[in-house]
Short mmCIF file of C-alpha atoms in Angstrom, two decimals:
data_model
loop_
_atom_site.label_atom_id
_atom_site.label_comp_id
_atom_site.label_asym_id
_atom_site.label_seq_id
_atom_site.Cartn_x
_atom_site.Cartn_y
_atom_site.Cartn_z
CA MET X 1416 -0.32 0.15 -0.06
CA SER X 1417 1.27 3.51 -0.99
CA SER X 1418 1.69 6.00 1.72
CA SER X 1419 -0.58 8.40 -0.18
CA PHE X 1420 -3.30 5.87 1.03
CA TRP X 1421 -2.71 6.57 4.68
CA LEU X 1422 -5.22 9.27 6.69
CA LYS X 1423 -3.22 12.26 8.03
CA PRO X 1424 -2.82 11.62 12.00
CA ARG X 1425 -5.64 13.98 13.55
CA LEU X 1426 -8.23 11.84 11.13
CA LEU X 1427 -7.79 8.51 13.03
CA TRP X 1428 -10.00 8.74 15.41
CA PRO X 1429 -12.41 10.62 14.06
CA ALA X 1430 -12.13 7.57 11.09
CA ILE X 1431 -12.72 5.21 14.12
CA ALA X 1432 -15.48 7.08 15.25
CA VAL X 1433 -17.59 7.14 11.97
CA LEU X 1434 -16.45 2.93 11.13
CA ALA X 1435 -17.91 2.03 14.75
CA VAL X 1436 -20.77 3.93 14.34
CA GLY X 1437 -21.59 2.21 11.61
CA VAL X 1438 -20.43 -0.82 13.04
CA TRP X 1439 -22.87 -0.42 15.92
CA ALA X 1440 -26.26 0.45 13.42
CA LEU X 1441 -25.66 -2.46 11.57
CA VAL X 1442 -25.38 -4.46 14.31
CA ALA X 1443 -28.02 -3.33 16.50
CA ALA X 1444 -30.35 -3.44 13.68
CA GLY X 1445 -29.35 -7.26 13.02
CA GLN X 1446 -30.94 -7.46 16.48
CA SER X 1447 -33.92 -5.99 15.46
CA PRO X 1448 -37.21 -8.12 16.60
CA TYR X 1449 -39.15 -6.90 13.16
CA LEU X 1450 -36.79 -9.05 10.95
CA GLN X 1451 -38.24 -12.46 11.59
CA TYR X 1452 -41.28 -11.08 10.82
CA ARG X 1453 -39.76 -10.25 7.28
CA ASP X 1454 -38.81 -12.48 4.57
CA TRP X 1455 -35.14 -12.02 3.41
CA VAL X 1456 -35.77 -9.77 0.10
CA TYR X 1457 -37.61 -7.00 2.50
CA VAL X 1458 -34.72 -7.89 5.25
CA ILE X 1459 -31.75 -6.83 2.25
CA SER X 1460 -33.29 -3.94 1.08
CA GLY X 1461 -33.56 -2.43 4.84
CA PHE X 1462 -29.82 -3.14 5.57
CA ALA X 1463 -29.18 -1.76 2.09
CA GLY X 1464 -30.26 1.13 3.18
CA ILE X 1465 -28.62 1.42 6.40
CA ALA X 1466 -25.27 0.52 4.77
CA ALA X 1467 -25.44 3.30 2.31
CA LEU X 1468 -26.22 5.64 5.29
CA CYS X 1469 -23.06 4.15 6.73
CA LEU X 1470 -20.80 4.99 3.95
CA PHE X 1471 -22.19 8.47 3.80
CA PRO X 1472 -19.55 9.70 6.61
CA VAL X 1473 -16.54 8.05 4.84
CA GLN X 1474 -16.80 10.04 2.04
CA PRO X 1475 -15.29 13.73 2.86
CA ILE X 1476 -12.43 12.36 4.95
CA LEU X 1477 -11.42 10.14 1.99
CA ALA X 1478 -11.84 12.96 -0.02
CA HIS X 1479 -10.11 15.66 1.65
CA GLU X 1480 -7.93 13.34 3.50
CA GLY X 1481 -6.53 10.03 1.55
CA GLY X 1482 -4.76 11.43 -0.59
CA ILE X 1483 -5.06 10.41 -3.86
CA ASN X 1484 -5.69 6.66 -3.27
CA GLY X 1485 -8.42 7.69 -0.86
CA ARG X 1486 -10.13 10.23 -3.68
CA LEU X 1487 -9.88 7.03 -5.95
CA GLY X 1488 -11.95 5.37 -2.85
CA HIS X 1489 -14.26 8.31 -2.54
CA ARG X 1490 -15.64 7.07 -6.14
CA TRP X 1491 -15.79 3.57 -5.62
CA ILE X 1492 -18.03 4.22 -2.35
CA GLY X 1493 -19.90 6.87 -4.18
CA ALA X 1494 -20.45 4.17 -6.44
CA ALA X 1495 -20.95 1.66 -3.71
CA ALA X 1496 -23.53 3.60 -2.19
CA PHE X 1497 -25.59 4.19 -5.49
CA ALA X 1498 -25.95 0.51 -5.84
CA LEU X 1499 -27.20 0.14 -2.61
CA VAL X 1500 -29.50 2.70 -3.22
CA LEU X 1501 -31.15 0.37 -6.04
CA VAL X 1502 -30.41 -2.58 -4.06
CA HIS X 1503 -32.75 -0.52 -1.11
CA VAL X 1504 -35.70 0.15 -3.72
CA GLY X 1505 -35.34 -2.35 -6.02
CA GLY X 1506 -36.00 -4.66 -2.70
CA LEU X 1507 -38.77 -2.82 -1.37
CA TRP X 1508 -40.52 -3.01 -4.69
CA ILE X 1509 -40.88 -6.61 -4.49
CA THR X 1510 -41.84 -6.72 -1.21
CA SER X 1511 -44.37 -3.81 -2.06
CA PRO X 1512 -45.07 -2.82 -5.28
CA PRO X 1513 -47.82 -0.03 -4.42
CA ASP X 1514 -46.74 1.50 -1.24
CA VAL X 1515 -43.19 2.32 -3.93
CA ILE X 1516 -45.21 3.36 -6.68
CA ASP X 1517 -46.90 5.76 -4.18
CA ALA X 1518 -43.17 6.97 -2.80
CA LEU X 1519 -42.10 7.24 -6.27
CA LEU X 1520 -45.37 9.48 -7.64
CA PHE X 1521 -45.08 11.48 -4.65
CA ARG X 1522 -48.62 10.51 -3.45
CA SER X 1523 -47.41 8.25 -0.41
CA PRO X 1524 -48.81 9.00 2.77
CA THR X 1525 -45.82 8.17 4.71
CA PRO X 1526 -44.01 11.75 5.42
CA PHE X 1527 -40.65 10.32 5.32
CA SER X 1528 -40.57 8.87 1.64
CA VAL X 1529 -40.45 12.04 0.14
CA TRP X 1530 -37.39 12.62 1.70
CA GLY X 1531 -36.39 9.16 0.72
CA VAL X 1532 -37.39 9.61 -3.17
CA ALA X 1533 -36.03 13.45 -3.26
CA SER X 1534 -32.32 11.62 -1.86
CA MET X 1535 -32.31 9.04 -4.44
CA ILE X 1536 -33.04 11.19 -7.73
CA ALA X 1537 -30.50 13.12 -5.96
CA ILE X 1538 -27.93 10.22 -5.78
CA PHE X 1539 -29.23 9.43 -9.46
CA ALA X 1540 -28.39 12.84 -10.70
CA LEU X 1541 -24.41 12.56 -8.42
CA GLY X 1542 -23.89 9.64 -10.61
CA VAL X 1543 -24.39 11.02 -13.78
CA VAL X 1544 -22.62 13.85 -12.76
CA ALA X 1545 -19.89 12.31 -11.97
CA ILE X 1546 -19.48 10.07 -14.93
CA LEU X 1547 -19.50 13.62 -16.96
CA ARG X 1548 -16.84 15.04 -14.47
CA ARG X 1549 -14.53 15.75 -17.17
CA ARG X 1550 -16.22 17.66 -19.07
CA ILE X 1551 -17.57 20.02 -16.71
CA ALA X 1552 -15.70 22.91 -15.23
CA PRO X 1553 -14.10 22.04 -12.36
CA MET X 1554 -15.86 24.86 -10.09
CA VAL X 1555 -19.23 24.04 -11.55
CA TRP X 1556 -18.79 20.23 -10.74
CA ARG X 1557 -18.09 21.62 -7.26
CA ARG X 1558 -21.06 23.57 -6.83
CA VAL X 1559 -23.52 20.90 -8.26
CA HIS X 1560 -21.47 18.28 -6.22
CA MET X 1561 -21.30 20.25 -2.96
CA ALA X 1562 -25.45 20.89 -3.50
CA LEU X 1563 -26.56 17.45 -4.30
CA VAL X 1564 -24.53 16.33 -1.72
CA VAL X 1565 -26.67 18.69 0.66
CA LEU X 1566 -30.18 16.94 -1.38
CA ILE X 1567 -28.94 13.77 -0.28
CA VAL X 1568 -27.34 13.83 3.39
CA GLY X 1569 -30.59 16.18 4.57
CA GLY X 1570 -33.15 13.49 2.34
CA ALA X 1571 -31.42 10.64 3.45
CA VAL X 1572 -31.13 11.95 7.15
CA LEU X 1573 -34.88 13.17 7.74
CA HIS X 1574 -35.95 9.71 5.90
CA THR X 1575 -34.22 7.50 8.32
CA VAL X 1576 -35.34 9.51 11.25
CA LEU X 1577 -38.76 9.26 10.54
CA ILE X 1578 -39.10 5.82 9.73
CA ILE X 1579 -40.12 2.90 12.18
CA GLY X 1580 -38.06 0.23 11.49
CA THR X 1581 -35.56 -2.40 12.27
CA MET X 1582 -32.58 0.78 13.23
CA GLY X 1583 -31.88 0.91 16.71
CA GLN X 1584 -33.12 4.04 18.32
CA VAL X 1585 -29.85 5.44 20.04
CA SER X 1586 -27.53 4.14 16.72
CA LYS X 1587 -29.66 5.60 14.29
CA TYR X 1588 -29.76 8.80 15.79
CA ALA X 1589 -25.85 8.82 16.28
CA LEU X 1590 -25.49 7.61 12.77
CA CYS X 1591 -27.41 10.59 11.30
CA ALA X 1592 -25.30 12.85 13.91
CA VAL X 1593 -21.84 11.37 12.47
CA VAL X 1594 -23.10 12.11 8.92
CA LEU X 1595 -24.67 15.34 9.62
CA LEU X 1596 -21.07 16.63 10.99
CA ALA X 1597 -18.91 14.57 8.24
CA ALA X 1598 -20.72 16.19 5.35
CA GLY X 1599 -20.95 19.73 7.46
CA TRP X 1600 -17.00 19.15 8.09
CA GLY X 1601 -16.61 18.39 3.96
CA VAL X 1602 -18.82 21.07 3.42
CA TRP X 1603 -16.87 23.57 4.84
CA ARG X 1604 -13.42 22.10 3.89
CA THR X 1605 -14.84 22.62 0.04
CA ARG X 1606 -13.51 25.84 -1.64
CA LEU X 1607 -16.74 27.02 -3.77
CA SER X 1608 -15.14 30.20 -5.28
CA MET K 1356 -63.53 52.50 26.85
CA SER K 1357 -61.10 49.92 26.28
CA ARG K 1358 -63.29 47.87 29.30
CA LEU K 1359 -66.50 48.07 26.78
CA THR K 1360 -63.96 46.39 23.98
CA MET K 1361 -63.34 43.97 26.08
CA ASN K 1362 -66.90 43.64 27.13
CA ARG K 1363 -68.31 43.67 23.93
CA ARG K 1364 -65.24 40.55 22.96
CA ARG K 1365 -67.04 38.63 25.68
CA LEU K 1366 -70.59 38.89 24.57
CA LEU K 1367 -69.10 37.91 21.40
CA GLY K 1368 -67.38 35.05 22.72
CA ALA K 1369 -70.05 33.74 24.91
CA ALA K 1370 -72.67 34.29 21.48
CA GLY K 1371 -70.28 32.17 20.00
CA ALA K 1372 -70.53 29.35 22.61
CA ALA K 1373 -73.78 29.60 22.96
CA SER K 1374 -74.11 28.99 19.28
CA LEU K 1375 -71.79 25.78 19.09
CA VAL K 1376 -74.04 24.48 22.25
CA GLY K 1377 -76.56 24.85 19.91
CA MET K 1378 -75.07 22.97 17.13
CA PRO K 1379 -75.97 19.08 18.30
CA ALA K 1380 -79.08 19.95 16.36
CA MET K 1381 -76.61 20.10 13.49
CA ALA K 1382 -74.37 17.02 14.55
CA GLN K 1383 -77.02 14.79 12.47
CA SER K 1384 -74.95 15.49 9.47
CA VAL K 1385 -72.30 12.99 10.09
CA ALA K 1386 -69.34 13.54 7.94
CA PRO K 1387 -68.37 10.40 5.56
CA THR K 1388 -64.84 9.00 6.02
CA PRO K 1389 -62.78 10.03 2.97
CA THR K 1390 -60.49 6.66 1.65
CA MET K 1391 -56.94 7.58 3.01
CA ARG K 1392 -53.77 7.62 0.37
CA GLY K 1393 -52.24 4.23 -0.11
CA GLY K 1394 -55.40 2.71 1.81
CA ALA K 1395 -55.86 0.24 -1.07
CA ASN K 1396 -52.17 -0.86 -1.17
CA ASN K 1397 -51.69 -4.64 -1.74
CA TYR K 1398 -55.44 -5.10 -1.09
CA ARG K 1399 -56.71 -8.68 -2.21
CA PRO K 1400 -60.33 -8.74 -3.33
CA GLY K 1401 -62.40 -11.35 -1.61
CA ALA K 1402 -61.31 -12.95 1.17
CA PRO K 1403 -63.26 -14.66 3.54
CA ILE K 1404 -65.52 -13.73 6.36
CA VAL K 1405 -63.08 -15.37 9.40
CA GLU K 1406 -63.87 -15.84 12.72
CA ARG K 1407 -60.17 -15.20 13.27
CA ILE K 1408 -57.27 -14.32 11.03
CA GLY K 1409 -54.01 -16.81 11.50
CA GLY K 1410 -53.80 -17.17 15.28
CA GLY K 1411 -55.11 -13.71 16.53
CA GLY K 1412 -53.96 -11.79 19.12
CA PHE K 1413 -54.67 -8.59 18.16
CA LEU K 1414 -57.90 -7.29 17.91
CA MET K 1415 -59.59 -4.74 15.48
CA THR K 1416 -62.50 -2.89 16.05
CA GLY K 1417 -65.01 -0.50 14.65
CA ARG K 1418 -67.74 1.00 13.71
CA VAL K 1419 -70.10 1.22 10.25
CA ARG K 1420 -72.54 4.56 9.93
CA ARG K 1421 -74.61 5.80 7.61
CA ALA K 1422 -73.38 9.41 6.61
CA GLY K 1423 -75.93 12.20 7.33
CA ASP K 1424 -77.67 11.06 10.29
CA GLY K 1425 -75.13 8.28 11.46
CA ALA K 1426 -77.71 5.61 11.85
CA PRO K 1427 -75.30 2.26 12.28
CA LEU K 1428 -74.88 -0.26 9.38
CA ALA K 1429 -75.98 -3.78 10.10
CA GLY K 1430 -74.50 -6.67 8.30
CA ARG K 1431 -71.90 -4.87 6.25
CA ARG K 1432 -68.37 -6.55 4.84
CA ILE K 1433 -65.43 -5.33 6.22
CA GLN K 1434 -62.49 -6.52 5.01
CA MET K 1435 -58.98 -6.11 7.04
CA TRP K 1436 -55.28 -6.96 6.14
CA ALA K 1437 -51.98 -5.69 7.74
CA HIS K 1438 -47.98 -7.04 8.12
CA THR K 1439 -48.67 -9.21 11.10
CA ILE K 1440 -46.37 -11.70 12.74
CA GLU K 1441 -47.55 -14.22 10.68
CA GLY K 1442 -46.94 -12.18 7.05
CA HIS K 1443 -46.47 -9.87 4.65
CA GLU K 1444 -49.28 -7.78 3.69
CA ARG K 1445 -49.77 -9.29 0.43
CA ASP K 1446 -50.01 -12.90 1.50
CA TRP K 1447 -53.69 -14.20 1.48
CA ALA K 1448 -53.57 -15.38 4.63
CA SER K 1449 -53.22 -12.03 6.22
CA HIS K 1450 -56.37 -11.03 4.95
CA GLY K 1451 -59.58 -11.45 5.99
CA ALA K 1452 -63.59 -10.15 6.43
CA THR K 1453 -66.41 -10.08 8.72
CA LEU K 1454 -69.75 -8.37 9.16
CA THR K 1455 -71.26 -5.83 11.34
CA ASP K 1456 -74.01 -6.54 13.60
CA ALA K 1457 -77.06 -5.03 14.82
CA GLU K 1458 -75.36 -2.20 15.87
CA GLY K 1459 -72.74 -1.82 13.19
CA ARG K 1460 -69.71 -2.62 14.98
CA PHE K 1461 -67.34 -5.26 13.59
CA GLN K 1462 -64.34 -7.00 15.12
CA MET K 1463 -61.13 -8.95 13.97
CA ASP K 1464 -58.93 -11.12 16.21
CA MET K 1465 -55.81 -10.94 14.04
CA PRO K 1466 -51.84 -11.35 14.33
CA GLN K 1467 -50.44 -9.07 16.13
CA ILE K 1468 -49.44 -6.26 13.45
CA VAL K 1469 -45.71 -4.99 13.55
CA PRO K 1470 -44.58 -2.04 11.74
CA ALA K 1471 -44.15 -2.45 7.75
CA PHE K 1472 -42.63 0.16 5.72
CA GLY K 1473 -41.55 2.57 8.14
CA GLN K 1474 -44.97 3.09 10.17
CA ALA K 1475 -47.40 0.07 11.94
CA HIS K 1476 -50.37 0.36 10.14
CA GLY K 1477 -53.47 -1.90 9.19
CA HIS K 1478 -55.81 -1.94 6.09
CA LEU K 1479 -59.59 -1.94 6.05
CA ALA K 1480 -61.58 -2.00 3.17
CA TYR K 1481 -65.51 -1.74 2.51
CA ASP K 1482 -65.93 -3.00 -1.00
CA ALA K 1483 -69.09 -2.20 -2.75
CA ASP K 1484 -68.40 -4.84 -5.23
CA GLU K 1485 -68.01 -7.68 -2.19
CA ASP K 1486 -70.68 -6.64 -0.01
CA ALA K 1487 -73.10 -6.77 -2.73
CA ALA K 1488 -72.54 -10.51 -2.52
CA PHE K 1489 -74.13 -10.28 1.22
CA GLY K 1490 -76.86 -8.01 0.27
CA GLY K 1491 -75.26 -4.71 0.00
CA GLY K 1492 -73.15 -2.90 -1.65
CA GLU K 1493 -75.71 0.27 -2.02
CA PHE K 1494 -72.87 2.86 -0.55
CA GLN K 1495 -69.60 4.11 -2.14
CA THR K 1496 -66.02 1.86 -1.64
CA VAL K 1497 -63.80 3.35 1.19
CA PHE K 1498 -59.85 2.27 1.82
CA LEU K 1499 -58.66 3.27 5.21
CA ARG K 1500 -55.24 3.06 6.10
CA PRO K 1501 -55.12 3.82 10.30
CA LEU K 1502 -51.88 4.39 11.97
CA MET K 1503 -51.45 2.56 15.57
CA ALA K 1504 -50.47 5.05 18.23
CA SER K 1505 -47.63 3.21 19.08
CA PRO K 1506 -46.33 -0.32 17.54
CA ASN K 1507 -46.86 -2.23 20.80
CA ASP K 1508 -50.32 -1.37 20.82
CA LYS K 1509 -52.90 -4.45 20.90
CA THR K 1510 -55.88 -3.04 19.53
CA LEU K 1511 -56.99 -0.50 16.40
CA ASN K 1512 -60.37 1.21 16.50
CA VAL K 1513 -61.45 2.27 13.04
CA GLU K 1514 -64.81 4.12 12.17
CA PHE K 1515 -66.26 4.05 8.41
CA VAL K 1516 -69.13 6.68 7.96
CA LEU K 1517 -70.37 5.69 4.59
CA VAL K 1518 -72.35 7.14 1.68
CA GLU K 1519 -74.67 6.09 -0.74
CA ALA K 1520 -73.10 5.48 -4.10
#
């Protein structure tokens, strides 16, 4: 492994904290009593959503403090989050098509659906824009990326907090706090003009 | 002057309150229950009339009345389904129906409802087409998706006020 991969020492503990909260959230959800009443497709789609959220706080650390390999990792983790959102929504669609169709058409009775769908649209848009990155002026790319990140993170956190699901209450709020902190730090670190 | 204004306000307030007390005369106009968004999701028409859905343990209760005079509607068919400890909403075994008694009341012993798709909720239907087989069907179809106040609740009460088609 090249030395350009290593995080700066001052980011060791934040990085460990991010990993620990992610593992905590996944383990706590794995102990939910609701899991036994769900078939495997529904279980996987739920965990795909949690896993995507766990990846979010890793992103600004890799982008700003991970060197060249960190920026490469940032792209792969972004692609992984994109794929996890597809698994999340696809699994929910198989589990209950009418509920997902209502959400996608913005007519769902559940208040969290609109935030989940907004976040999903933003992450898909970011995927498309990221592929076209080299054709976009750097500062335009950066601003579009940041605007979409704010939508993705804000939407995902509201979506998560409002849901009564398998996530543990405390670990859910802890993970959301870490996601918001990391995103805020990332936006603060990014020169936008 | 300000005192007089206050008195006028109080007088108007009292008059308003008095007119509200007079409302029961108008309360015979019972408003119909509108279909809820998502109410018909995973509905499987034609569930059998059953004493109990699965092993039971959760009590769905309710009443069916006529819009306007609020008269109870007897013998009307109500179907219910939910994500429970025994299965998903789409599963046939999660669905069951019952008929209202002389007071328009119905109840169903069904498996414990558990949160699914982010909320602990049930589904109920008054489906005119299905009710026709039981000598009814003259009211407009209504689909409901009531929320439980807590996922730990062991009962849920649901009111239907139907409008003639």
